Each structure stands twice: as structure tokens, then as C-alpha cells.
Amino acid sequence: MPCARPTNKQTSPHPLPPSMTPAAMDHDLLLLLASLAAVIVAAVWHLRGHGSGARKPKLPLPPGPRGWPVLGNLPQLGDKPHHTMAALARLHGPLFRLRFGSAEVVVAASAKVAGSFLRAHDANFSDRPPNSGAEHVAYNYQDLVFAPYGARWRALRKLCAQHLFSARALDALRTVRQDEARLMVTRLLSSSDSPAGLAVGQEANVCATNALALAAVGRRVFGDGVGEGAREFKDMVVELMQLAGVFNIGDFVPALRWLDPQGVVAKMKRLHRRYDRMMDGFISERGDRADGDGNDLLSVMLGMMRQSPPAGGEEDGIKFNETDIKALLLNLFTAGTDTTSSTVEWALAELIRHPDVLKKLQHELDDVVGNGRLVTESDLPQLTFLAAVIKETFRLHPSTPLSLPRVAAEDCEVDGYRIPKDTTLLVNVWAIARDPASWGDDVLEFRPTRFLPGGSHESVDVKGGDYELIPFGAGRRICAGLSWGLRMVTLTTATLVHAFDWTLVDGMTPEKLDMEEAYGLTLQRAVPLMVQPVPRLLPSAYTM
């Protein structure tokens, strides 16, 4: 065999693999750089909004004022938060953001923005944020007002609608409301000679409370009219509304909750015990007599409680217990009494301040009703100017100046702003109803004619469809008792204006009448309206 030819080239004891030769490494580096460049170009392409799968730039949050450390904007709210928030809307726009402790809050302060939330995003804002009032007063969210949105909430609302607030139920309870209005007139007649005058808001409160009590629990709360018990009950309701209107620091700064720095929770617990004894009294009076055949709401609920198992579908099949009953009654007595009487008191104060409007309304009442009997609910549809007076009162003096809070279930977009999940929504009902953009330059004047046929706002109603005037709220969380409240306010105001002339006491003149507000969850007068009633109908009208 031929021998191998010798070579002088030496072989490395550790030869490089093919992929690590200099030529191969230069090739890999070029591939890496090319790939990196492609990634960078693609990223820039997408960031600039190109490509079918591009992400949109993140929307901004609404504007708003800077807050304090820890507490946020809470110290800036003042004693009339609806006024403060109206001023902030003039600075930051009709949708602005606040921070209450760790909670993000947005405020709607125009009809357009309110409509965006309560119509387009109503479902997303159908729940309430956690709060001390719901926990410590409203039986730990077992009531209607603060109950989580769902089957149980729908069952409670349906129950109220069927037995109190439907058209059929309202008509069936018409004589109850008319009888209480007549009793109010009788009490006023007996006090008409008193030079000291009387607190007409207290009288209206007794009327509203007794009418609602007859419908809800089958008996009057105040059999003797304006006595010590009536004053105590009104004080309880006013205290509750004042506490509910406080922005409790412990709700927004969890680390301070145990301290209860404002003493709000302690007051709520004491007040709850007083209400609970009252509700227990209503229930215990019935004992074993309630079999579900009674006409009042308490009889119906006690009867349903004893059904086992409950009948019906998802909503009808909700099983109620005694706490549910007490929580619902608490809602009715707090939300359905003082809101009515305070609105009536504001209406009468405005009419006294505007004698020409008062005379025009009395003239309409005399034309429709006459002077030989009192007003009845069947007269109300014919009283066009009365309806305008009531709307104008709701506009300038909404019973709830700030809506009850709602909370966002998911992120959403409103008017070009990002509203994150868990953001609390407040609607400034008071500011919206005084917005010159919606109401014109005479926005601060008491001018009911704006609602008359041919007026600038003849088509505007208060039932939640016109967002410039939403004293009862709007959307699925609108006040369940809207129809009852509207009838009660209208009938009571009509009765007072028709049956009496009104004079102020202690030398007070109409132009000097104090119209200052006292803030709470409901809008009270800072100074009660003290007046002297003067009968203006035939004597027979007061005895029928």
C-alpha cells in the first residue's frame, strides 16, 4: 500500500466546533443584530398606532384639585360639600376627580355628564361603595338603599312597588294621604290664633310620617299630632340624615377606622339602637295576628316570612327574615318622611317670599277646587301652575343635593376620560339644577313659569329622564318611592296654600326671610319656617 504523504500542518488538540469558527460567529452576530433591529422597528410601529392590533394610548383621568397627604380632598369639602363641588366644577369642568383618603371619586356636575354615567354606564354603576352608615345603621346592607345589586335587591324593590308605589297601590292608598292632609289642616286651624306661630315643617312631617306609617305598618306613628314623640322622631330622622351626609374619614382611610376620629360610628350605633327598638315595636304589636292577609306592607312581609319554602321564581323566591323587614321599614321611615316635609317647607318659604306667585297659585286652586272643600288628589292633574311650582322647588332645593354614591364595577370611558374600576361616583344634583348652561341667566330666580306650556323648560320632568332635574335620582338606582313622594309633596303643598294665607312672625318680612341651607344627606332649612296660618276658605270646608 502506498504510504501517506507527510504534512507539516499541526492539528489542535481542542478543535473548534463549526458554529464557533470566526466566520460562523460573524454570521450569527449579523443575524442577531438584524433580529433586534426588526423587533425595535416593530415596537416603534405599534407604539405609533400602526398595525391592526395596535393598542390605543391610555386615556387620561379626569382633572381635579390636589389633595392633602393621607386625607386627600376631604379637608377641602367644607360644611356644604355640594357648594364646594359646584365651585370646583367651575374650575375643573363638569367631570372632575377627587381623592377621599385612598378612594378615587369622580363628580358629575352637568346634565350631559350625569346622563353619560346614569344612562350609558348605568349597569356599571349599579352598586354602592362600602360605608359605615350601611353597616351600622342599615342592618349591614340588608336594606333596599344599600343592598348589593342583584336578586335580593330586585325582590325588595318589587315588593315595595307592588304594595306601596305602583299606580294601583297608590290609588288604593289615596284616601290615606287625603285623610292625613285633612288632619293636618285641623291641627293648623286650632293653632291659627297663636301669636308665636308654628313650625310648618314639623306639621308637614307629621302628615307625611303618619300617611306612610298607615301604608307600611297599618297605624299612625303620631296619634296626637305634633307632640313630644313627633318631635323626637323628626330629630332622629334629621340626625340620621346629618350623619349620613358626613364624609366619614374611617370609610376612606382604613388605618384610621378603628379610631372613629369624628365620632360618627359611635353616633350611628346609638341611633341604630333607637331605630331598632322602634322597628321591634312595630313587629311585636302584630304578634301572631299577621297571616299575610293584611293590606299594609308589614303584614305582607310577615306573611311571606312564614312561608316555607317561598314560592315563585328567582326574585319571588327570596326568603325574608325579621332583619330584612326592619331594614326596609327603616328605609321607608327615613327616606320617605323628612324628604317630603323639607320640600314642602322650602316650597312654602319660596311662595311667601314671592307673594305674586303665591296669589297666582291660590287663584288656580280656587278656580279648580273652589272655597267650599279641601283639595283632593283627583284635582291635581288640573293644577298646571301647582305642578310648575313643585318642579321649581325641586330644582332650587332638591331634597338630596348630592346623589347617594355609586361605585364602578369595571373600568370605563366617560367623555374622553378613563374611570378606573372601584371609582366612586357622586352626582351633584344641586349644581346641575343651578347650571346656567341648562337653565339660563335667571337660574337663581324662583320662576315656576319656566315649566308652563310655552316656557323654556315645559317638557322637563322630575322622574329621571331629564338629567338637568333629577331630585329623585335616575337609572336603576332611582328612588323607589318617587311616585309616592311626588304625590305627597304635591298634595301637602296644595292643601297648605289653598286652605290658608300665611303670615310671618316676630316682625319678619318676606324679603328678609332666611333661606340658608343646613347640609345633610337631605337639604334642610338652617332656620325652621315659623308662620301663622290664616283660614281663607268657607268654614264648612274645614269640617267636611
Coordinates of C-alpha atoms in Angstrom, one line a residue:
M1 CA 0.0 0.0 0.0
P2 CA 1.3 3.4 -0.7
C3 CA 2.4 5.3 2.4
A4 CA 0.6 8.5 3.5
R5 CA 2.2 11.7 2.5
P6 CA 3.6 13.5 5.5
T7 CA 2.4 17.1 6.2
N8 CA 3.9 20.0 8.2
K9 CA 0.4 21.3 9.4
Q10 CA -0.2 20.7 13.1
T11 CA -3.7 19.7 14.4
S12 CA -5.1 21.5 17.5
P13 CA -5.7 19.2 20.5
H14 CA -9.1 21.0 21.0
P15 CA -10.6 21.7 17.6
L16 CA -13.4 24.5 17.5
P17 CA -16.9 23.2 16.5
P18 CA -18.1 24.5 13.2
S19 CA -20.5 27.0 14.8
M20 CA -17.8 28.8 16.7
T21 CA -15.4 29.4 13.9
P22 CA -14.7 33.1 13.2
A23 CA -16.7 33.1 10.0
A24 CA -19.7 31.4 11.7
M25 CA -19.6 33.8 14.6
D26 CA -19.7 36.8 12.3
H27 CA -22.7 35.4 10.6
D28 CA -24.6 34.8 13.9
L29 CA -23.9 38.3 15.1
L30 CA -25.3 39.7 11.9
L31 CA -28.5 37.6 12.3
L32 CA -28.8 38.7 16.0
L33 CA -28.4 42.4 15.1
A34 CA -30.9 42.1 12.2
S35 CA -33.4 40.4 14.5
L36 CA -33.0 43.1 17.2
A37 CA -33.5 45.8 14.6
A38 CA -36.7 44.1 13.4
V39 CA -38.0 44.0 16.9
I40 CA -37.3 47.7 17.5
V41 CA -38.9 48.7 14.2
A42 CA -42.0 46.6 15.0
A43 CA -42.3 48.1 18.5
V44 CA -42.0 51.7 17.2
W45 CA -44.6 50.8 14.5
H46 CA -47.1 49.6 17.1
L47 CA -46.4 52.5 19.6
R48 CA -47.2 54.9 16.8
G49 CA -50.5 53.3 16.3
H50 CA -49.8 51.4 13.1
G51 CA -51.0 47.8 12.6
S52 CA -54.3 46.2 13.1
G53 CA -53.6 45.0 16.6
A54 CA -52.3 48.3 17.9
R55 CA -53.2 49.4 21.5
K56 CA -54.7 52.8 21.9
P57 CA -52.9 55.3 24.1
K58 CA -54.2 55.3 27.7
L59 CA -56.9 57.8 28.3
P60 CA -56.3 60.5 31.0
L61 CA -58.0 60.6 34.3
P62 CA -60.4 63.5 34.9
P63 CA -58.8 66.7 36.2
G64 CA -59.1 67.8 39.8
P65 CA -57.6 69.7 42.6
R66 CA -54.5 68.5 44.5
G67 CA -55.3 67.0 47.9
W68 CA -53.7 66.6 51.3
P69 CA -51.4 63.7 52.2
V70 CA -53.4 60.7 53.5
L71 CA -56.8 62.5 53.7
G72 CA -56.8 63.7 50.0
N73 CA -59.5 66.3 49.4
L74 CA -61.7 65.5 52.4
P75 CA -60.5 68.6 54.4
Q76 CA -61.4 70.9 51.5
L77 CA -65.1 70.0 51.3
G78 CA -66.3 72.4 54.0
D79 CA -69.7 72.3 55.7
K80 CA -71.7 72.4 52.4
P81 CA -69.9 69.9 50.1
H82 CA -72.4 70.4 47.3
H83 CA -71.4 74.1 47.2
T84 CA -67.7 73.3 47.2
M85 CA -68.1 70.8 44.5
A86 CA -70.1 73.2 42.4
A87 CA -67.2 75.7 42.7
L88 CA -64.7 73.0 41.8
A89 CA -66.7 72.2 38.6
R90 CA -66.3 75.8 37.5
L91 CA -62.6 75.4 37.8
H92 CA -62.0 71.9 36.5
G93 CA -65.0 71.2 34.3
P94 CA -68.3 69.3 34.8
L95 CA -66.4 66.0 35.3
F96 CA -63.6 66.1 37.8
R97 CA -61.8 63.8 40.1
L98 CA -61.3 63.9 43.9
R99 CA -59.4 61.7 46.3
F100 CA -61.0 60.8 49.6
G101 CA -58.3 59.1 51.6
S102 CA -57.4 56.1 49.5
A103 CA -60.7 56.2 47.5
E104 CA -60.9 57.7 44.0
V105 CA -64.0 59.8 43.4
V106 CA -65.5 61.4 40.3
V107 CA -68.1 64.1 40.4
A108 CA -70.7 64.7 37.7
A109 CA -71.8 68.4 37.7
S110 CA -73.7 68.8 34.4
A111 CA -76.7 67.3 32.8
K112 CA -74.6 65.9 30.0
V113 CA -72.1 64.2 32.2
A114 CA -74.8 62.9 34.5
G115 CA -76.5 61.4 31.5
S116 CA -73.3 59.7 30.4
F117 CA -73.0 57.9 33.7
L118 CA -76.6 57.2 34.5
R119 CA -77.7 56.2 31.1
A120 CA -74.8 54.8 29.1
H121 CA -72.9 53.4 32.1
D122 CA -75.8 52.7 34.5
A123 CA -75.2 49.0 34.8
N124 CA -71.5 49.6 35.6
F125 CA -72.5 51.9 38.4
S126 CA -75.4 49.9 39.9
D127 CA -73.7 49.1 43.3
R128 CA -72.9 51.2 46.3
P129 CA -69.4 51.6 47.8
P130 CA -68.8 50.2 51.3
N131 CA -69.8 52.8 54.0
S132 CA -70.3 52.9 57.8
G133 CA -73.9 54.0 57.5
A134 CA -74.9 50.9 55.6
E135 CA -73.0 48.7 58.1
H136 CA -74.0 50.2 61.4
V137 CA -77.5 51.8 60.7
A138 CA -79.0 49.9 57.7
Y139 CA -78.6 46.4 59.2
N140 CA -75.3 45.6 57.5
Y141 CA -76.5 46.3 53.9
Q142 CA -79.8 44.3 54.4
D143 CA -81.9 47.3 53.4
L144 CA -83.1 48.4 49.9
V145 CA -81.0 51.6 49.6
F146 CA -77.6 50.0 50.2
A147 CA -78.2 46.3 49.3
P148 CA -75.9 45.0 46.6
Y149 CA -77.4 45.0 43.2
G150 CA -78.9 41.5 42.5
A151 CA -81.8 39.2 43.0
R152 CA -82.4 40.2 46.7
W153 CA -82.3 43.9 45.8
R154 CA -84.8 43.3 43.0
A155 CA -87.1 41.4 45.3
L156 CA -87.2 44.2 47.8
R157 CA -87.8 46.8 45.1
K158 CA -90.6 44.6 43.6
L159 CA -92.2 44.2 47.0
C160 CA -92.3 48.0 47.5
A161 CA -93.6 48.6 44.0
Q162 CA -96.4 46.1 44.3
H163 CA -97.7 47.1 47.8
L164 CA -96.8 50.8 48.0
F165 CA -95.6 52.5 44.9
S166 CA -97.4 51.0 41.8
A167 CA -100.2 53.0 40.2
R168 CA -102.7 50.5 41.7
A169 CA -101.3 50.7 45.2
L170 CA -101.0 54.5 45.1
D171 CA -104.7 54.8 44.1
A172 CA -105.7 52.3 46.8
L173 CA -103.9 54.5 49.4
R174 CA -105.3 57.8 48.1
T175 CA -107.7 58.2 51.0
V176 CA -104.9 57.6 53.5
R177 CA -102.9 60.6 52.1
Q178 CA -106.0 62.8 51.9
D179 CA -107.2 62.0 55.4
E180 CA -103.7 62.9 56.8
A181 CA -103.7 66.1 54.9
R182 CA -107.2 66.9 56.3
L183 CA -106.0 66.1 59.9
M184 CA -103.0 68.5 59.3
V185 CA -105.5 71.3 58.4
T186 CA -107.5 70.6 61.6
R187 CA -104.3 70.9 63.7
L188 CA -103.3 74.1 61.9
L189 CA -106.7 75.6 62.4
S190 CA -106.5 75.0 66.2
S191 CA -103.2 76.8 66.2
S192 CA -104.1 79.7 64.0
D193 CA -104.6 82.1 66.9
S194 CA -101.2 81.5 68.4
P195 CA -99.1 84.7 68.1
A196 CA -95.9 82.7 68.4
G197 CA -96.7 80.9 65.2
L198 CA -95.8 77.3 64.4
A199 CA -93.1 75.3 62.6
V200 CA -94.9 74.3 59.5
G201 CA -92.2 71.8 58.5
Q202 CA -93.0 69.9 61.7
E203 CA -96.6 69.8 60.8
A204 CA -95.8 68.6 57.3
N205 CA -93.5 65.9 58.8
V206 CA -96.3 64.5 61.0
C207 CA -98.6 64.4 58.0
A208 CA -96.0 62.6 55.8
T209 CA -95.0 60.2 58.5
N210 CA -98.5 59.1 59.5
A211 CA -99.5 58.6 55.9
L212 CA -96.5 56.4 55.2
A213 CA -96.9 54.6 58.5
L214 CA -100.5 53.6 57.8
A215 CA -99.4 52.2 54.4
A216 CA -96.3 50.5 55.8
V217 CA -97.3 49.2 59.3
G218 CA -101.0 49.8 59.5
R219 CA -101.1 52.5 62.1
R220 CA -100.2 56.1 62.7
V221 CA -96.9 56.8 64.4
F222 CA -98.2 60.1 65.9
G223 CA -101.8 59.8 67.0
D224 CA -101.7 63.1 68.9
G225 CA -100.1 65.2 66.1
V226 CA -97.1 67.4 67.0
G227 CA -96.3 66.1 70.4
E228 CA -93.1 65.1 72.1
G229 CA -93.0 61.8 70.2
A230 CA -93.3 63.5 66.9
R231 CA -90.5 65.9 67.7
E232 CA -88.3 63.1 68.9
F233 CA -88.9 61.1 65.7
K234 CA -88.2 64.1 63.4
D235 CA -85.0 64.7 65.4
M236 CA -84.0 61.1 64.9
V237 CA -84.5 61.3 61.1
V238 CA -82.7 64.6 60.9
E239 CA -79.8 63.2 62.9
L240 CA -79.6 60.2 60.7
M241 CA -79.6 62.4 57.6
Q242 CA -76.9 64.6 59.1
L243 CA -74.7 61.6 59.9
A244 CA -75.3 60.1 56.5
G245 CA -74.2 63.3 54.9
V246 CA -70.8 63.3 56.7
F247 CA -67.8 62.1 54.7
N248 CA -66.6 59.7 57.4
I249 CA -62.8 59.6 57.4
G250 CA -62.8 56.0 58.6
D251 CA -64.6 54.9 55.4
F252 CA -61.7 56.3 53.3
V253 CA -58.6 55.8 55.4
P254 CA -58.9 52.2 56.7
A255 CA -55.9 52.7 59.1
L256 CA -58.0 55.3 61.0
R257 CA -61.3 53.4 61.0
W258 CA -60.8 52.0 64.5
L259 CA -60.2 55.5 65.9
D260 CA -63.5 56.8 64.6
P261 CA -61.9 60.3 64.6
Q262 CA -65.1 62.2 64.0
G263 CA -67.2 60.1 66.4
V264 CA -69.6 59.3 63.5
V265 CA -69.7 55.5 64.0
A266 CA -70.4 55.8 67.7
K267 CA -73.3 58.1 67.0
M268 CA -74.6 55.7 64.3
K269 CA -74.6 52.8 66.6
R270 CA -76.5 54.7 69.3
L271 CA -79.0 55.9 66.7
H272 CA -79.4 52.4 65.3
R273 CA -80.4 51.1 68.7
R274 CA -83.2 53.7 68.9
Y275 CA -84.5 52.8 65.5
D276 CA -84.2 49.1 66.2
R277 CA -86.4 49.4 69.3
M278 CA -88.9 51.3 67.2
M279 CA -89.0 48.6 64.4
D280 CA -89.2 45.9 67.0
G281 CA -92.2 47.6 68.5
F282 CA -94.0 47.6 65.1
I283 CA -93.3 43.9 64.6
S284 CA -94.1 42.8 68.2
E285 CA -97.5 44.6 68.0
R286 CA -98.5 42.2 65.3
G287 CA -97.5 39.1 67.2
D288 CA -99.2 36.0 65.7
R289 CA -102.0 38.1 64.2
A290 CA -100.1 38.7 60.9
D291 CA -101.0 36.0 58.5
G292 CA -100.2 37.8 55.2
D293 CA -103.8 38.9 54.6
G294 CA -103.3 42.5 55.8
N295 CA -103.1 45.4 53.4
D296 CA -100.1 47.1 54.9
L297 CA -96.5 46.2 53.9
L298 CA -95.6 44.8 57.3
S299 CA -98.5 42.3 57.2
V300 CA -97.4 41.2 53.8
M301 CA -93.8 40.7 54.7
L302 CA -94.6 38.9 58.0
G303 CA -96.8 36.5 56.0
M304 CA -94.0 36.0 53.4
M305 CA -91.5 35.3 56.2
R306 CA -93.7 32.5 57.5
Q307 CA -93.9 30.8 54.1
S308 CA -91.6 27.8 53.8
P309 CA -90.4 27.4 51.2
P310 CA -91.0 30.7 49.5
A311 CA -92.9 30.4 46.2
G312 CA -92.0 31.8 42.8
G313 CA -89.0 32.4 40.6
E314 CA -85.6 33.8 41.4
E315 CA -86.9 37.1 42.8
D316 CA -90.2 35.9 44.3
G317 CA -88.3 33.0 46.0
I318 CA -86.2 35.2 48.2
K319 CA -86.7 34.3 51.8
F320 CA -87.2 37.3 54.0
N321 CA -86.3 37.4 57.7
E322 CA -87.1 39.8 60.5
T323 CA -84.0 41.8 59.9
D324 CA -84.9 42.3 56.3
I325 CA -88.3 43.7 57.4
K326 CA -86.8 46.1 59.9
A327 CA -84.2 47.3 57.4
L328 CA -86.9 48.0 54.8
L329 CA -89.1 49.8 57.3
L330 CA -86.1 51.9 58.3
N331 CA -85.6 52.9 54.7
L332 CA -89.2 53.9 54.3
F333 CA -89.4 56.0 57.5
T334 CA -86.1 57.8 56.9
A335 CA -86.2 58.3 53.1
G336 CA -90.0 58.9 52.8
T337 CA -90.8 61.4 55.6
D338 CA -88.2 64.2 56.1
T339 CA -87.5 64.4 52.3
T340 CA -91.2 65.2 51.8
S341 CA -91.7 67.6 54.6
S342 CA -88.5 69.6 53.9
T343 CA -89.5 70.0 50.3
V344 CA -92.9 71.3 51.4
E345 CA -91.3 73.7 53.8
W346 CA -89.0 75.0 51.1
A347 CA -92.0 75.4 48.7
L348 CA -94.0 77.5 51.2
A349 CA -90.9 79.6 52.1
E350 CA -90.4 80.5 48.4
L351 CA -94.1 81.3 47.9
I352 CA -94.1 83.6 51.0
R353 CA -91.0 85.3 49.5
H354 CA -92.8 85.7 46.2
P355 CA -96.4 86.9 47.0
D356 CA -97.3 87.3 43.4
V357 CA -96.5 83.6 42.7
L358 CA -98.5 82.6 45.9
K359 CA -101.5 84.6 44.8
K360 CA -101.4 83.1 41.3
L361 CA -101.3 79.6 42.7
Q362 CA -104.2 80.4 45.1
H363 CA -106.2 81.7 42.2
E364 CA -105.6 78.5 40.3
L365 CA -106.7 76.4 43.3
D366 CA -109.8 78.5 43.8
D367 CA -110.8 78.1 40.1
V368 CA -110.3 74.3 40.2
V369 CA -111.3 73.4 43.8
G370 CA -113.4 76.3 45.0
N371 CA -113.6 77.5 48.5
G372 CA -116.1 75.0 49.9
R373 CA -113.9 72.0 50.3
L374 CA -110.2 70.9 50.6
V375 CA -108.0 69.7 47.7
T376 CA -108.1 66.1 46.7
E377 CA -105.7 64.1 44.6
S378 CA -108.3 64.0 41.8
D379 CA -107.8 67.8 41.5
L380 CA -104.0 67.6 41.0
P381 CA -103.9 66.8 37.2
Q382 CA -105.8 70.0 36.6
L383 CA -103.4 72.2 38.6
T384 CA -100.8 73.1 36.0
F385 CA -99.3 76.0 37.9
L386 CA -99.0 73.9 41.0
A387 CA -97.0 71.3 39.1
A388 CA -94.7 74.1 37.9
V389 CA -94.2 75.4 41.5
I390 CA -93.3 71.9 42.7
K391 CA -90.8 71.4 39.9
E392 CA -89.2 74.8 40.6
T393 CA -88.9 73.9 44.3
F394 CA -87.3 70.6 43.5
R395 CA -84.9 72.5 41.2
L396 CA -83.7 75.1 43.7
H397 CA -84.0 72.9 46.8
P398 CA -83.5 69.2 45.9
S399 CA -84.1 67.0 48.9
T400 CA -80.9 65.1 48.2
P401 CA -78.3 67.7 46.9
L402 CA -75.6 65.0 46.3
S403 CA -76.7 61.7 45.0
L404 CA -76.1 58.6 47.1
P405 CA -72.7 57.2 45.9
R406 CA -72.3 54.5 43.3
V407 CA -69.2 52.5 42.5
A408 CA -67.7 51.4 39.2
A409 CA -67.7 47.6 38.8
E410 CA -65.2 47.8 35.8
D411 CA -63.0 50.3 34.0
C412 CA -65.0 52.6 31.6
E413 CA -64.6 55.7 29.5
V414 CA -66.8 58.7 30.0
D415 CA -66.5 61.9 27.9
G416 CA -62.9 61.1 26.9
Y417 CA -61.7 60.3 30.4
R418 CA -60.7 57.0 32.0
I419 CA -62.8 56.0 35.0
P420 CA -61.0 53.1 36.8
K421 CA -62.7 50.2 38.5
D422 CA -63.8 50.9 42.1
T423 CA -64.1 54.6 41.5
T424 CA -66.9 56.2 43.5
L425 CA -69.4 58.4 41.6
L426 CA -71.2 61.4 43.1
V427 CA -73.8 63.4 41.1
N428 CA -74.1 67.0 42.2
V429 CA -77.9 67.2 41.8
W430 CA -77.9 70.7 43.3
A431 CA -75.3 72.1 41.0
I432 CA -76.8 70.6 37.9
A433 CA -80.2 72.3 38.7
R434 CA -78.4 75.6 39.0
D435 CA -76.3 75.3 35.9
P436 CA -76.7 78.4 33.6
A437 CA -75.9 76.3 30.6
S438 CA -79.1 74.3 31.2
W439 CA -81.3 76.9 32.8
G440 CA -80.3 80.4 31.5
D441 CA -79.3 83.6 33.2
D442 CA -82.2 83.6 35.6
V443 CA -81.1 80.3 37.1
L444 CA -81.1 81.5 40.7
E445 CA -84.6 83.0 40.5
F446 CA -87.7 81.2 41.7
R447 CA -89.6 81.3 38.4
P448 CA -92.2 78.4 38.0
T449 CA -93.4 79.8 34.7
R450 CA -90.3 78.2 33.0
F451 CA -92.2 74.9 33.3
L452 CA -95.5 76.0 32.0
P453 CA -96.6 75.3 28.4
G454 CA -94.6 77.7 26.2
G455 CA -92.0 78.1 28.9
S456 CA -88.3 77.4 28.4
H457 CA -88.5 74.0 30.1
E458 CA -92.1 72.9 29.6
S459 CA -91.1 69.3 28.8
V460 CA -88.8 68.8 31.7
D461 CA -89.9 66.3 34.3
V462 CA -88.6 65.1 37.6
K463 CA -88.9 61.4 37.0
G464 CA -85.3 60.6 36.0
G465 CA -85.5 61.1 32.2
D466 CA -84.3 64.7 32.1
Y467 CA -80.9 64.9 33.7
E468 CA -81.0 68.6 34.3
L469 CA -83.6 67.9 37.0
I470 CA -83.1 64.7 38.9
P471 CA -84.2 65.2 42.6
F472 CA -85.1 61.5 42.8
G473 CA -82.0 60.3 41.0
A474 CA -82.0 58.3 37.7
G475 CA -81.2 54.9 36.3
R476 CA -81.8 51.6 38.0
R477 CA -81.0 53.1 41.5
I478 CA -83.6 55.8 41.1
C479 CA -85.6 56.4 44.3
A480 CA -88.1 53.6 44.7
G481 CA -90.7 55.9 46.3
L482 CA -90.6 58.6 43.6
S483 CA -94.3 58.3 42.8
W484 CA -95.4 58.3 46.5
G485 CA -93.1 61.2 47.3
L486 CA -94.2 63.3 44.4
R487 CA -97.9 62.8 45.2
M488 CA -97.3 63.6 48.9
V489 CA -95.4 66.7 48.3
T490 CA -97.9 68.0 45.7
L491 CA -101.0 67.2 47.8
T492 CA -99.5 68.7 51.0
T493 CA -98.3 71.9 49.4
A494 CA -101.6 72.3 47.6
T495 CA -103.6 71.8 50.8
L496 CA -101.5 74.3 52.8
V497 CA -101.7 77.0 50.1
H498 CA -105.4 76.5 49.4
A499 CA -106.6 76.3 53.0
F500 CA -104.6 79.2 54.5
D501 CA -103.0 82.5 54.0
W502 CA -99.6 82.7 55.7
T503 CA -98.0 85.5 57.8
L504 CA -94.5 85.5 59.2
V505 CA -93.9 86.1 63.0
D506 CA -91.6 88.2 65.1
G507 CA -91.7 91.1 62.7
M508 CA -90.1 89.0 59.9
T509 CA -90.8 90.3 56.3
P510 CA -90.8 88.1 53.2
E511 CA -87.7 89.8 51.7
K512 CA -85.7 89.2 54.9
L513 CA -86.7 85.5 55.3
D514 CA -83.7 83.4 56.0
M515 CA -83.2 80.9 53.1
E516 CA -79.9 79.4 54.4
E517 CA -79.3 75.7 54.0
A518 CA -78.3 73.2 56.6
Y519 CA -76.4 70.4 54.9
G520 CA -77.1 66.7 55.4
L521 CA -78.0 63.8 53.2
T522 CA -81.2 65.8 52.8
L523 CA -81.3 69.6 52.4
Q524 CA -82.8 71.2 55.5
R525 CA -83.5 74.8 56.2
A526 CA -81.0 76.2 58.6
V527 CA -83.8 78.1 60.4
P528 CA -87.2 76.4 60.6
L529 CA -90.0 78.3 58.8
M530 CA -92.2 79.9 61.6
V531 CA -95.5 81.1 60.3
Q532 CA -99.1 81.8 61.4
P533 CA -101.9 80.3 59.3
V534 CA -104.9 82.4 58.5
P535 CA -108.0 80.4 57.2
R536 CA -109.2 81.6 53.8
L537 CA -112.0 79.1 52.9
L538 CA -115.6 78.8 53.9
P539 CA -116.0 77.4 57.4
S540 CA -117.7 74.4 56.0
A541 CA -114.6 73.4 54.1
Y542 CA -112.8 72.7 57.3
T543 CA -115.5 70.4 58.7
M544 CA -116.3 68.1 55.8

